[in-house]
XYZ file of C-alpha atoms in Angstrom:
700
model
C -149.705 -13.329 -39.544
C -147.447 -16.229 -41.248
C -144.295 -16.702 -40.045
C -141.714 -17.027 -42.686
C -139.788 -20.354 -42.975
C -135.973 -20.492 -42.247
C -134.106 -22.557 -44.624
C -131.642 -24.168 -42.558
C -129.566 -24.777 -45.749
C -128.981 -21.405 -46.479
C -125.409 -19.933 -46.804
C -124.110 -19.409 -43.423
C -123.819 -15.731 -42.518
C -120.594 -16.653 -40.484
C -118.568 -16.599 -43.671
C -117.943 -13.919 -46.729
C -118.865 -16.369 -49.412
C -117.618 -14.021 -51.928
C -113.800 -14.379 -50.283
C -114.343 -17.873 -49.646
C -115.206 -18.180 -53.452
C -112.473 -16.079 -54.606
C -109.697 -17.592 -52.258
C -110.970 -21.094 -53.966
C -110.577 -19.946 -57.217
C -107.354 -18.533 -56.372
C -105.844 -21.796 -55.204
C -107.131 -23.650 -58.244
C -105.480 -21.026 -60.524
C -102.061 -21.290 -59.018
C -101.969 -25.243 -59.129
C -103.273 -25.249 -62.944
C -100.578 -22.711 -63.990
C -97.644 -24.219 -61.665
C -98.886 -27.547 -63.548
C -99.394 -26.634 -66.921
C -96.515 -23.843 -67.214
C -94.313 -23.430 -64.227
C -93.383 -27.210 -63.571
C -92.758 -27.757 -67.265
C -90.364 -24.661 -67.750
C -88.366 -26.282 -64.339
C -89.157 -23.162 -62.315
C -90.980 -25.021 -59.700
C -89.545 -28.380 -58.661
C -92.287 -29.259 -55.968
C -95.886 -29.008 -56.500
C -98.586 -30.273 -54.314
C -101.877 -29.644 -55.522
C -104.662 -29.117 -52.815
C -107.528 -29.695 -55.289
C -110.512 -31.246 -52.984
C -109.103 -30.112 -49.554
C -109.186 -26.582 -50.541
C -112.850 -25.200 -49.571
C -112.641 -26.722 -46.048
C -109.309 -25.218 -45.289
C -110.344 -21.971 -46.589
C -113.584 -21.987 -44.503
C -111.301 -22.830 -41.484
C -108.690 -20.041 -42.113
C -111.954 -17.402 -42.371
C -112.841 -18.144 -38.795
C -109.394 -17.586 -37.256
C -109.978 -13.898 -36.536
C -108.469 -13.782 -33.428
C -105.040 -11.820 -32.791
C -103.520 -14.827 -30.748
C -104.907 -17.582 -32.692
C -101.977 -20.032 -34.066
C -101.752 -22.421 -36.545
C -99.681 -24.887 -37.899
C -100.144 -26.732 -41.646
C -98.210 -28.995 -43.958
C -97.426 -29.518 -47.493
C -100.611 -29.096 -48.656
C -102.127 -26.259 -46.546
C -101.434 -23.543 -49.187
C -105.505 -22.274 -49.322
C -105.681 -22.409 -46.016
C -102.616 -19.866 -45.700
C -104.117 -17.758 -48.420
C -107.164 -17.439 -46.265
C -104.944 -16.033 -43.191
C -103.853 -13.420 -45.918
C -100.800 -14.617 -47.567
C -99.615 -12.397 -50.217
C -100.185 -13.636 -53.300
C -97.220 -12.873 -55.061
C -95.144 -14.374 -52.209
C -97.276 -17.611 -52.353
C -96.244 -17.977 -56.038
C -92.652 -16.708 -55.776
C -91.522 -19.318 -53.066
C -91.817 -22.432 -55.033
C -90.019 -20.982 -57.556
C -87.061 -20.324 -54.885
C -87.091 -16.527 -55.881
C -86.159 -13.874 -53.170
C -88.671 -12.645 -50.605
C -91.228 -14.554 -49.629
C -91.420 -16.571 -46.479
C -87.961 -18.043 -47.119
C -85.823 -16.049 -49.531
C -85.193 -19.253 -51.367
C -83.893 -21.218 -48.513
C -87.038 -23.668 -47.952
C -89.100 -25.612 -50.433
C -92.129 -23.226 -51.468
C -95.038 -25.550 -50.226
C -93.144 -25.167 -46.421
C -94.921 -22.030 -45.966
C -95.160 -19.663 -42.792
C -96.884 -16.326 -41.800
C -95.803 -14.653 -38.864
C -98.712 -12.116 -39.252
C -97.199 -9.192 -37.326
C -99.896 -6.800 -36.942
C -102.133 -9.611 -35.293
C -104.613 -9.499 -37.592
C -105.588 -12.972 -37.190
C -103.794 -16.286 -36.823
C -99.893 -16.526 -37.059
C -98.801 -19.600 -39.086
C -95.909 -21.409 -37.868
C -93.261 -22.336 -39.939
C -93.974 -25.712 -41.332
C -91.826 -28.366 -41.443
C -91.158 -31.460 -43.999
C -91.450 -34.012 -41.522
C -95.474 -35.270 -41.162
C -96.653 -35.354 -37.820
C -94.411 -32.705 -36.720
C -96.836 -29.885 -36.541
C -99.047 -31.036 -33.695
C -97.037 -30.903 -30.246
C -96.098 -27.494 -30.897
C -99.929 -26.447 -31.068
C -100.220 -27.877 -27.786
C -97.210 -25.729 -26.307
C -99.017 -22.740 -28.108
C -102.535 -23.710 -26.622
C -101.014 -23.972 -23.072
C -99.265 -20.576 -23.672
C -102.910 -19.271 -23.963
C -103.973 -19.916 -21.186
C -100.644 -19.203 -19.435
C -100.952 -15.790 -20.487
C -104.785 -15.218 -19.905
C -104.632 -16.976 -16.102
C -100.961 -16.563 -14.865
C -99.737 -13.038 -16.841
C -103.361 -11.692 -16.409
C -103.616 -10.564 -19.876
C -107.082 -11.131 -20.887
C -106.206 -10.192 -24.416
C -105.577 -14.177 -25.168
C -109.170 -14.921 -24.019
C -110.913 -16.841 -26.843
C -107.759 -17.574 -28.782
C -106.963 -21.075 -30.136
C -104.407 -23.451 -31.734
C -105.243 -25.322 -34.674
C -103.340 -28.027 -36.380
C -103.649 -29.148 -39.603
C -102.687 -32.763 -40.900
C -104.046 -35.530 -43.427
C -105.436 -38.763 -42.042
C -101.970 -40.547 -42.159
C -100.233 -38.356 -39.849
C -102.229 -39.220 -36.965
C -100.081 -42.545 -37.099
C -97.059 -40.617 -35.969
C -96.070 -39.856 -32.290
C -96.138 -36.300 -32.775
C -99.946 -36.415 -33.302
C -100.382 -38.742 -30.320
C -98.131 -36.722 -28.236
C -100.061 -34.029 -28.824
C -103.327 -35.584 -28.038
C -102.615 -36.405 -24.922
C -101.011 -33.274 -23.979
C -104.014 -31.471 -24.820
C -106.436 -33.347 -23.796
C -104.823 -34.075 -20.535
C -104.881 -30.439 -20.095
C -108.309 -29.314 -21.703
C -106.295 -27.140 -24.152
C -107.957 -24.873 -26.508
C -106.572 -27.090 -29.256
C -108.337 -28.104 -32.684
C -107.090 -31.085 -34.567
C -108.159 -30.608 -38.046
C -107.948 -33.570 -40.039
C -108.388 -33.936 -43.672
C -109.092 -37.501 -44.685
C -108.512 -38.478 -48.097
C -108.065 -42.008 -47.257
C -104.588 -42.564 -48.615
C -100.786 -41.577 -47.452
C -99.286 -41.356 -50.944
C -100.805 -44.757 -52.008
C -101.028 -46.274 -48.112
C -104.453 -46.740 -47.501
C -106.268 -46.110 -44.028
C -106.646 -49.756 -43.412
C -102.646 -50.204 -43.353
C -102.697 -47.080 -40.751
C -105.236 -48.131 -38.170
C -107.691 -50.957 -37.463
C -110.774 -50.977 -39.376
C -109.437 -47.726 -41.446
C -110.979 -45.174 -39.393
C -108.514 -43.238 -37.044
C -111.296 -41.317 -35.579
C -113.683 -44.035 -35.152
C -111.059 -45.522 -32.767
C -110.764 -42.078 -30.711
C -114.407 -42.142 -29.841
C -113.441 -43.553 -26.336
C -110.833 -40.775 -25.867
C -111.241 -38.588 -23.017
C -111.971 -34.820 -22.712
C -112.387 -35.099 -26.657
C -114.725 -33.836 -28.759
C -115.191 -35.113 -32.243
C -116.918 -33.638 -35.041
C -117.101 -35.539 -38.192
C -118.129 -35.153 -41.803
C -118.323 -33.969 -45.399
C -115.449 -31.395 -46.160
C -116.894 -30.845 -49.502
C -120.673 -30.133 -48.933
C -121.188 -26.558 -49.029
C -124.126 -26.896 -46.666
C -122.488 -29.751 -44.001
C -118.927 -28.258 -44.114
C -119.257 -24.602 -42.797
C -121.874 -25.827 -39.900
C -119.007 -28.413 -38.775
C -116.070 -25.957 -39.294
C -117.881 -23.485 -36.906
C -119.199 -26.267 -34.356
C -115.457 -27.381 -33.998
C -114.022 -23.376 -33.772
C -116.466 -22.439 -31.216
C -116.120 -25.535 -29.092
C -112.746 -24.835 -28.593
C -112.677 -21.015 -28.645
C -115.492 -21.324 -25.908
C -112.403 -22.874 -23.818
C -114.305 -26.479 -23.670
C -111.244 -28.196 -24.148
C -109.612 -29.938 -27.224
C -111.559 -31.136 -30.503
C -110.855 -33.277 -33.560
C -112.382 -32.174 -36.792
C -112.403 -35.075 -39.041
C -113.736 -33.933 -42.847
C -113.453 -36.410 -45.414
C -112.397 -34.882 -48.617
C -111.079 -36.146 -52.123
C -107.500 -35.874 -53.006
C -108.269 -35.107 -56.901
C -104.845 -35.077 -57.861
C -101.679 -37.399 -56.984
C -99.568 -37.104 -53.970
C -97.749 -34.621 -56.022
C -97.439 -33.732 -59.588
C -95.605 -36.761 -60.432
C -97.779 -39.038 -59.083
C -100.059 -40.746 -61.521
C -102.214 -42.835 -58.840
C -102.024 -45.925 -60.774
C -102.431 -47.721 -57.463
C -105.967 -46.388 -57.127
C -108.814 -48.330 -59.520
C -110.128 -45.808 -61.964
C -113.571 -46.312 -60.251
C -112.449 -44.646 -57.436
C -110.846 -41.643 -59.180
C -113.943 -41.309 -60.804
C -115.845 -41.278 -57.772
C -113.368 -38.667 -56.148
C -113.424 -36.512 -58.894
C -117.622 -36.239 -58.741
C -116.924 -35.061 -54.988
C -115.100 -32.031 -55.665
C -116.195 -29.129 -53.781
C -115.612 -26.456 -56.821
C -118.836 -26.952 -58.862
C -120.664 -27.966 -55.190
C -119.826 -24.501 -54.219
C -120.564 -23.015 -57.389
C -123.973 -24.466 -57.962
C -124.994 -23.939 -54.334
C -124.382 -20.325 -54.112
C -126.086 -19.600 -57.455
C -128.818 -21.505 -56.076
C -129.139 -18.440 -53.316
C -128.268 -16.278 -55.467
C -125.323 -15.178 -53.586
C -122.962 -15.612 -56.676
C -124.560 -16.066 -59.943
C -122.901 -18.109 -62.635
C -122.045 -14.599 -64.337
C -120.541 -13.440 -61.332
C -118.344 -16.746 -60.603
C -116.921 -16.437 -64.287
C -116.068 -12.979 -63.738
C -114.529 -14.057 -60.316
C -112.849 -16.915 -61.805
C -111.600 -14.709 -64.598
C -109.764 -12.142 -61.891
C -108.191 -15.338 -59.755
C -106.610 -16.226 -62.820
C -105.432 -13.086 -64.031
C -104.463 -12.077 -60.587
C -102.185 -15.225 -60.500
C -100.627 -15.011 -63.887
C -100.085 -11.127 -63.024
C -98.201 -12.565 -59.658
C -96.521 -14.805 -61.831
C -94.894 -12.417 -63.987
C -93.922 -10.280 -60.577
C -92.316 -13.420 -59.225
C -90.110 -13.806 -62.276
C -89.078 -10.780 -62.074
C -87.731 -10.924 -58.444
C -83.691 -11.519 -58.384
C -82.382 -14.906 -57.110
C -81.417 -14.616 -53.557
C -78.265 -13.140 -52.508
C -75.692 -15.728 -51.811
C -73.418 -13.565 -50.140
C -76.169 -13.860 -47.141
C -76.390 -17.644 -47.496
C -74.861 -17.905 -43.830
C -76.803 -15.500 -42.047
C -79.518 -16.158 -39.594
C -78.253 -19.318 -38.299
C -77.892 -17.918 -35.027
C -79.449 -14.425 -33.901
C -77.386 -11.597 -34.785
C -75.152 -9.749 -32.841
C -72.783 -7.120 -32.347
C -70.811 -8.474 -35.332
C -73.461 -6.884 -37.865
C -73.625 -3.286 -38.150
C -77.703 -3.567 -37.847
C -78.490 -6.498 -36.129
C -82.186 -7.980 -36.454
C -84.730 -9.303 -34.211
C -86.530 -12.296 -35.661
C -90.323 -11.102 -36.338
C -91.942 -14.236 -34.079
C -91.173 -15.632 -31.047
C -88.736 -16.051 -28.101
C -87.996 -12.968 -25.549
C -86.077 -10.749 -27.527
C -88.831 -10.181 -30.274
C -90.973 -8.977 -27.630
C -88.164 -6.782 -25.941
C -88.128 -8.179 -23.240
C -86.438 -6.214 -20.671
C -83.787 -8.369 -18.578
C -82.075 -7.005 -15.400
C -78.302 -6.277 -15.536
C -75.401 -8.607 -15.978
C -71.858 -8.661 -15.340
C -68.849 -11.212 -16.463
C -67.176 -10.704 -12.959
C -68.352 -13.269 -10.371
C -69.236 -12.089 -6.824
C -68.755 -15.442 -4.597
C -70.799 -15.359 -1.675
C -71.849 -18.215 0.952
C -70.406 -21.884 0.998
C -69.113 -23.903 -1.645
C -72.166 -25.371 -3.597
C -72.419 -28.321 -5.608
C -73.334 -28.121 -9.288
C -76.696 -29.519 -8.730
C -77.712 -26.675 -6.210
C -76.062 -23.886 -8.469
C -78.267 -25.033 -11.058
C -81.439 -25.043 -8.821
C -80.715 -21.747 -7.553
C -80.385 -20.320 -11.202
C -83.514 -21.588 -12.238
C -84.989 -20.202 -8.877
C -83.806 -16.551 -9.670
C -84.780 -16.695 -13.357
C -88.331 -18.225 -12.107
C -88.595 -15.069 -9.484
C -87.020 -12.031 -11.764
C -88.877 -13.487 -15.352
C -92.185 -14.486 -15.252
C -92.013 -16.078 -18.941
C -89.914 -18.924 -17.475
C -91.144 -21.955 -17.376
C -89.698 -25.503 -16.231
C -91.032 -28.915 -17.023
C -90.478 -32.469 -17.920
C -91.124 -36.024 -16.264
C -90.462 -35.975 -12.997
C -89.676 -32.379 -12.483
C -92.819 -31.139 -10.471
C -93.422 -32.591 -7.007
C -90.706 -35.019 -6.798
C -88.220 -32.550 -8.102
C -86.712 -34.180 -10.833
C -84.851 -37.490 -10.865
C -81.614 -35.465 -10.256
C -83.148 -33.170 -7.603
C -82.140 -30.116 -9.814
C -85.701 -28.693 -9.420
C -86.343 -29.777 -6.046
C -88.753 -27.245 -4.178
C -89.483 -25.211 -7.331
C -93.030 -26.878 -8.263
C -93.860 -25.820 -4.437
C -92.636 -22.222 -4.853
C -93.812 -21.646 -8.180
C -96.980 -23.705 -8.513
C -97.775 -26.050 -11.515
C -98.435 -23.454 -13.992
C -94.531 -22.388 -13.601
C -92.783 -26.337 -13.017
C -94.909 -29.002 -13.771
C -94.896 -32.707 -15.001
C -94.943 -33.806 -18.685
C -96.251 -36.814 -20.124
C -93.410 -39.342 -21.042
C -92.907 -38.246 -24.565
C -89.718 -36.379 -25.432
C -91.292 -35.662 -28.936
C -94.001 -33.920 -26.978
C -91.640 -32.229 -24.537
C -90.173 -30.465 -27.130
C -92.490 -29.641 -29.673
C -94.463 -28.240 -26.704
C -91.519 -26.208 -26.068
C -91.689 -24.694 -29.612
C -95.227 -23.635 -29.496
C -94.277 -21.908 -25.718
C -91.255 -20.280 -27.446
C -93.318 -18.905 -30.605
C -95.587 -17.730 -27.997
C -93.101 -15.126 -26.520
C -92.135 -17.527 -23.750
C -88.751 -18.898 -22.183
C -89.334 -22.902 -22.172
C -86.949 -24.547 -19.839
C -87.309 -28.407 -20.773
C -85.835 -31.119 -19.405
C -84.816 -34.268 -20.939
C -84.329 -36.722 -17.914
C -81.197 -38.662 -19.590
C -79.095 -38.024 -22.707
C -79.974 -40.700 -24.431
C -83.833 -40.123 -24.208
C -83.347 -37.273 -26.179
C -83.428 -39.767 -29.197
C -87.058 -39.303 -29.988
C -87.119 -35.888 -29.951
C -84.737 -35.555 -32.604
C -86.655 -34.515 -35.458
C -88.300 -31.233 -33.305
C -84.814 -30.236 -32.000
C -83.425 -30.372 -35.940
C -86.352 -28.545 -36.923
C -85.934 -25.847 -34.021
C -82.444 -25.390 -34.481
C -83.156 -24.423 -38.470
C -86.213 -22.188 -37.851
C -84.498 -18.977 -37.959
C -82.539 -19.465 -41.006
C -85.299 -21.257 -43.076
C -87.577 -18.353 -42.660
C -84.975 -15.604 -43.397
C -85.158 -14.644 -39.654
C -88.770 -14.195 -39.471
C -89.158 -16.884 -36.829
C -87.066 -18.326 -34.080
C -87.597 -20.866 -31.032
C -85.170 -19.815 -28.224
C -85.408 -22.287 -25.268
C -82.960 -23.949 -22.888
C -83.160 -27.813 -22.920
C -81.291 -29.396 -19.972
C -80.177 -32.667 -20.508
C -78.065 -34.546 -17.840
C -75.884 -37.525 -19.141
C -72.572 -39.005 -18.810
C -71.375 -41.612 -16.508
C -71.962 -41.105 -12.625
C -70.253 -43.557 -10.437
C -71.573 -46.157 -13.058
C -71.918 -46.353 -16.344
C -74.388 -48.000 -18.736
C -75.741 -47.823 -22.732
C -78.979 -45.819 -21.786
C -78.351 -43.567 -18.692
C -74.513 -42.445 -19.469
C -74.430 -41.298 -22.962
C -72.383 -38.527 -23.556
C -72.674 -37.941 -27.809
C -72.594 -34.420 -27.246
C -71.436 -33.837 -30.867
C -74.582 -34.555 -32.197
C -76.073 -31.688 -31.279
C -72.976 -29.315 -31.946
C -73.830 -30.820 -35.588
C -77.435 -29.578 -35.318
C -77.529 -26.638 -37.030
C -78.625 -23.387 -34.980
C -78.407 -25.017 -31.424
C -75.533 -23.642 -29.113
C -74.188 -26.338 -26.863
C -72.611 -26.076 -23.101
C -70.804 -28.070 -21.122
C -70.110 -26.772 -17.483
C -67.574 -28.394 -15.695
C -68.065 -26.479 -12.392
C -70.983 -24.836 -10.296
C -69.721 -21.564 -10.938
C -69.580 -21.872 -14.607
C -72.944 -24.029 -14.796
C -74.424 -20.678 -13.255
C -73.096 -18.021 -15.470
C -73.857 -20.008 -18.554
C -77.230 -21.238 -17.631
C -78.297 -17.702 -16.979
C -76.650 -16.554 -20.238
C -78.849 -19.310 -21.903
C -81.936 -18.172 -20.551
C -81.387 -14.761 -21.578
C -80.042 -15.437 -25.030
C -82.247 -15.682 -28.240
C -80.983 -18.695 -29.296
C -81.903 -22.612 -28.431
C -79.458 -24.100 -26.377
C -78.590 -27.629 -25.150
C -77.731 -27.252 -21.489
C -75.509 -30.437 -21.099
C -75.414 -31.437 -16.977
C -72.900 -34.106 -16.735
C -73.858 -36.487 -13.880
C -70.524 -36.794 -12.394
C -70.206 -33.663 -11.478
C -73.585 -32.905 -10.289
C -72.106 -33.884 -6.383
C -68.713 -33.828 -7.626
C -66.481 -32.284 -4.389
C -64.192 -30.800 -7.156
C -66.944 -29.116 -8.910
C -68.370 -27.026 -5.813
C -67.737 -23.765 -6.018
C -69.340 -20.530 -4.204
C -72.425 -19.014 -5.617
C -71.088 -16.232 -7.991
C -74.151 -13.939 -7.633
C -77.541 -13.736 -9.763
C -76.209 -11.216 -12.015
C -73.206 -13.318 -13.253
C -73.014 -14.845 -16.976
C -70.260 -16.243 -18.943
C -70.874 -15.462 -22.764
C -70.470 -18.657 -24.997
C -67.991 -19.480 -26.909
C -65.497 -18.149 -24.105
C -63.144 -20.888 -23.122
C -61.238 -21.236 -19.382
C -57.372 -21.737 -19.127
C -57.123 -23.779 -15.816
C -53.200 -24.372 -15.642
C -50.699 -21.931 -17.779
C -47.862 -23.727 -19.227
C -45.724 -23.541 -22.453
C -44.727 -27.003 -23.839
C -48.343 -28.954 -24.415
C -52.011 -27.549 -24.845
C -54.748 -29.886 -23.573
C -58.081 -29.091 -24.602
C -61.037 -30.450 -22.921
C -64.958 -30.199 -21.291
C -67.337 -31.386 -19.027
C -66.143 -34.225 -16.442
C -62.626 -34.642 -18.419
C -61.777 -31.264 -17.160
C -61.318 -32.348 -13.361
C -59.144 -35.033 -14.637
C -56.728 -33.035 -17.080
C -56.173 -30.558 -14.381
C -55.117 -33.016 -12.201
C -53.168 -34.769 -14.480
C -51.269 -31.441 -15.547
C -50.722 -30.344 -11.539
C -49.387 -33.685 -10.664
C -46.885 -33.843 -13.970
C -46.012 -29.888 -13.044
C -43.990 -29.823 -16.578
C -45.606 -26.911 -18.479
C -49.313 -28.244 -19.054
C -51.821 -25.817 -20.273
C -55.385 -27.081 -19.772
C -58.287 -25.296 -21.233
C -61.865 -25.840 -20.378
C -64.048 -24.840 -23.541
C -67.181 -24.724 -21.714
C -69.364 -24.791 -24.588
C -68.388 -26.600 -27.902
C -70.930 -24.678 -29.885
C -69.789 -21.947 -30.239
C -66.097 -22.926 -29.394
C -63.291 -20.256 -28.576
C -61.117 -21.028 -31.542
C -58.851 -18.097 -30.586
C -57.632 -19.099 -27.330
C -56.930 -22.743 -28.465
C -54.913 -21.207 -31.350
C -53.178 -19.098 -29.628
C -52.279 -21.984 -26.903
C -51.112 -24.254 -29.142
C -49.366 -21.643 -31.207
C -47.458 -21.095 -28.052
C -46.932 -24.831 -27.118
C -46.464 -26.795 -30.502
C -48.402 -29.441 -28.882
C -52.188 -30.480 -28.122
C -53.734 -33.030 -26.494
C -57.654 -33.140 -26.618
C -59.252 -35.231 -24.163
C -63.234 -35.756 -24.283
C -65.653 -38.755 -23.089
C -67.332 -38.940 -26.284
C -66.472 -41.521 -28.988
C -63.166 -41.370 -30.860
C -64.823 -41.238 -34.417
C -66.019 -37.876 -35.571
C -66.005 -36.758 -31.846
C -65.651 -32.970 -31.614
C -62.027 -33.720 -31.262
C -62.201 -34.193 -34.818
C -63.278 -30.368 -35.451
C -60.427 -29.353 -33.362
C -58.153 -31.287 -34.821
C -59.109 -30.255 -38.261
C -59.074 -26.581 -37.382
C -55.584 -26.996 -35.837
C -54.018 -28.685 -38.663
C -55.059 -25.839 -40.990
C -54.434 -23.106 -38.963
C -51.613 -23.931 -36.782
C -49.878 -26.344 -38.828
C -46.545 -24.558 -38.939
C -46.298 -24.254 -35.447
C -46.712 -27.405 -34.400
C -43.973 -29.694 -32.946
C -45.901 -33.052 -32.742
C -48.691 -34.783 -34.140
C -52.271 -33.807 -32.750
C -53.450 -36.280 -30.420
C -56.818 -37.411 -29.089
C -57.425 -39.437 -25.861
C -61.756 -40.278 -25.860
C -63.508 -43.099 -25.175
C -63.310 -46.216 -27.800
C -66.044 -46.384 -30.598
C -68.555 -48.545 -27.983
C -71.473 -47.319 -25.645
C -70.948 -46.627 -22.403
C -70.715 -49.984 -20.031
C -71.824 -50.775 -16.694
C -68.772 -52.696 -15.273
C -66.658 -50.624 -13.457
C -63.697 -52.438 -14.898
C -64.743 -51.949 -18.374
C -65.846 -48.431 -17.414
C -62.457 -47.438 -16.643
C -61.200 -48.818 -19.244
C -63.233 -46.772 -21.738
C -63.491 -43.609 -20.218
C -60.236 -41.175 -20.015
C -58.720 -41.813 -16.790
C -56.311 -39.146 -14.705
C -53.596 -42.022 -15.269
C -53.539 -42.447 -19.013
C -54.471 -38.483 -19.467
C -50.752 -37.905 -17.710
C -49.397 -40.761 -20.027
C -50.712 -39.523 -22.671
C -49.304 -36.043 -21.858
C -45.608 -37.423 -21.043
C -45.802 -39.316 -24.435
C -46.502 -35.975 -26.236
C -44.208 -34.011 -24.193
C -41.592 -36.348 -25.014
C -41.962 -36.465 -28.905
């Protein structure tokens, strides 16, 4: 009996080709209607066509069917999000900045997210406007998959993957290289999908990398599978996509899938592509995957020409109807503009928890807490107090992970994590590669996977490379209208320590106070460090926990351990000395000096330690100033635009008629932190200068 030959070019049975075709046509219809009708009508202001990229994106999205798959995209990824299940009306309403959708008008429409709360496939992380920021969060998600599976023994995560999508030029960013190092070093289930159209807006690949081929230059990279080919061919593209997804899903490690695709339009609707030769544009148009797919499916009898036309008409009609529904949506409610900067708490009648991200979204139950300390044992330095708190939270919450440069076997360059790696193992307390962007980006993915990451940035100055990830994390809740949040506790030692220098001794806490959505904590002693750190580790917001280097082993800062259940809610200042003639507001390392100056002066000075500057205890400060009529603000950060200026502005407005003297600030000058001890003492407020400033104000 003759054996029927197998046609290796027949449509891959792992794909629903009618659904693929419809989604492709849907995406094209959206692009057409936006460009031809909505942009001219000024109803859409940011239009990024995905023509040419669309087929490959849809093929990938159709294979992301695991309930714990996670993905990141970028501004040209709408076909991919449609393939995940994005609602059509939301897809067209969001570019019109209408209410509802994935941002309620807060973010540009091409910046999507997809919480997929029913876990019917991949969750799409909130996209970001910054190119390259989409990569390292997926490294964190991929690591979380293994953590849930191996450490938490949750077999539901077996076979899940993370995928990050980006254009070829995004491979030049620090975010890409940070993620590549993290994921390959740890053999994480991370699929890097690169859509190579040869251009970054107008910049060709020859400017991005030697030889103009980033992927070829990765050929020698260890622990990395490379799958490379044509993203427009309906025969080749499905095979390559499935090969890459299957490799990563099998737990074999990380993979770069690079598919070459044409950008059949400008970077945006405004881009006329005059920088491309006409012959090149013609060649790209000839590579359009849509007519290729149409002809291929007709040839194999999957979708006839008549059926294709019917699908095309349906897609166009569905989009037109969706547009009319979107137009009918109301404008966003301006009264809700300030909601969701932070997690809602008791100040709302019905506080809402975000849909995805953090411990609270999964209804994690914490041990009971108290705001009353129960001092026990000898006085501990702040370093030991922090370590003990991390130890207890690691012990009682298996979802806490502590990591950063040198925090593993070494125990940290400041010794805050000494012994924790040996006690909890490499899955819980571990070292990272030297990339602050990667450290915070990884934390984002972990937090979105329901863990509590506690990354350490070794010194305050070293946080600068992570600034983009920090900014994006802080605004995540607000820009997704409370659908996503990424709570974490970022520990950052900083400030002078005996000596200073411009690189290890920066304070500059005001930068983080200005970062929307971040809480900023600056304890002055061991007891406060315990209470504030424990509160942060159980809170539902991202927190910067600033550990001042001069206080870590400072004698004055030592306190008995206040107990494993002790917390200090943020925004509650501590009044160290009570007086009626002068209010001194301070925080961090200046608290000890202000208290000593006030006690030596013994002349009615009230010293307030803010403890947190975001939020800050405005009520306590106002009440004190209304009593004393005078205020001196002392901080280590520079004078210009330091946080003292915010306090001064508040007092000038809300306590103006209670003031008997000008508000004064004593700070560092507008210089970096100097190394020479005499220069340092001339820069950082000393007890003597603080006391002199107190006397001057008292004599006004």
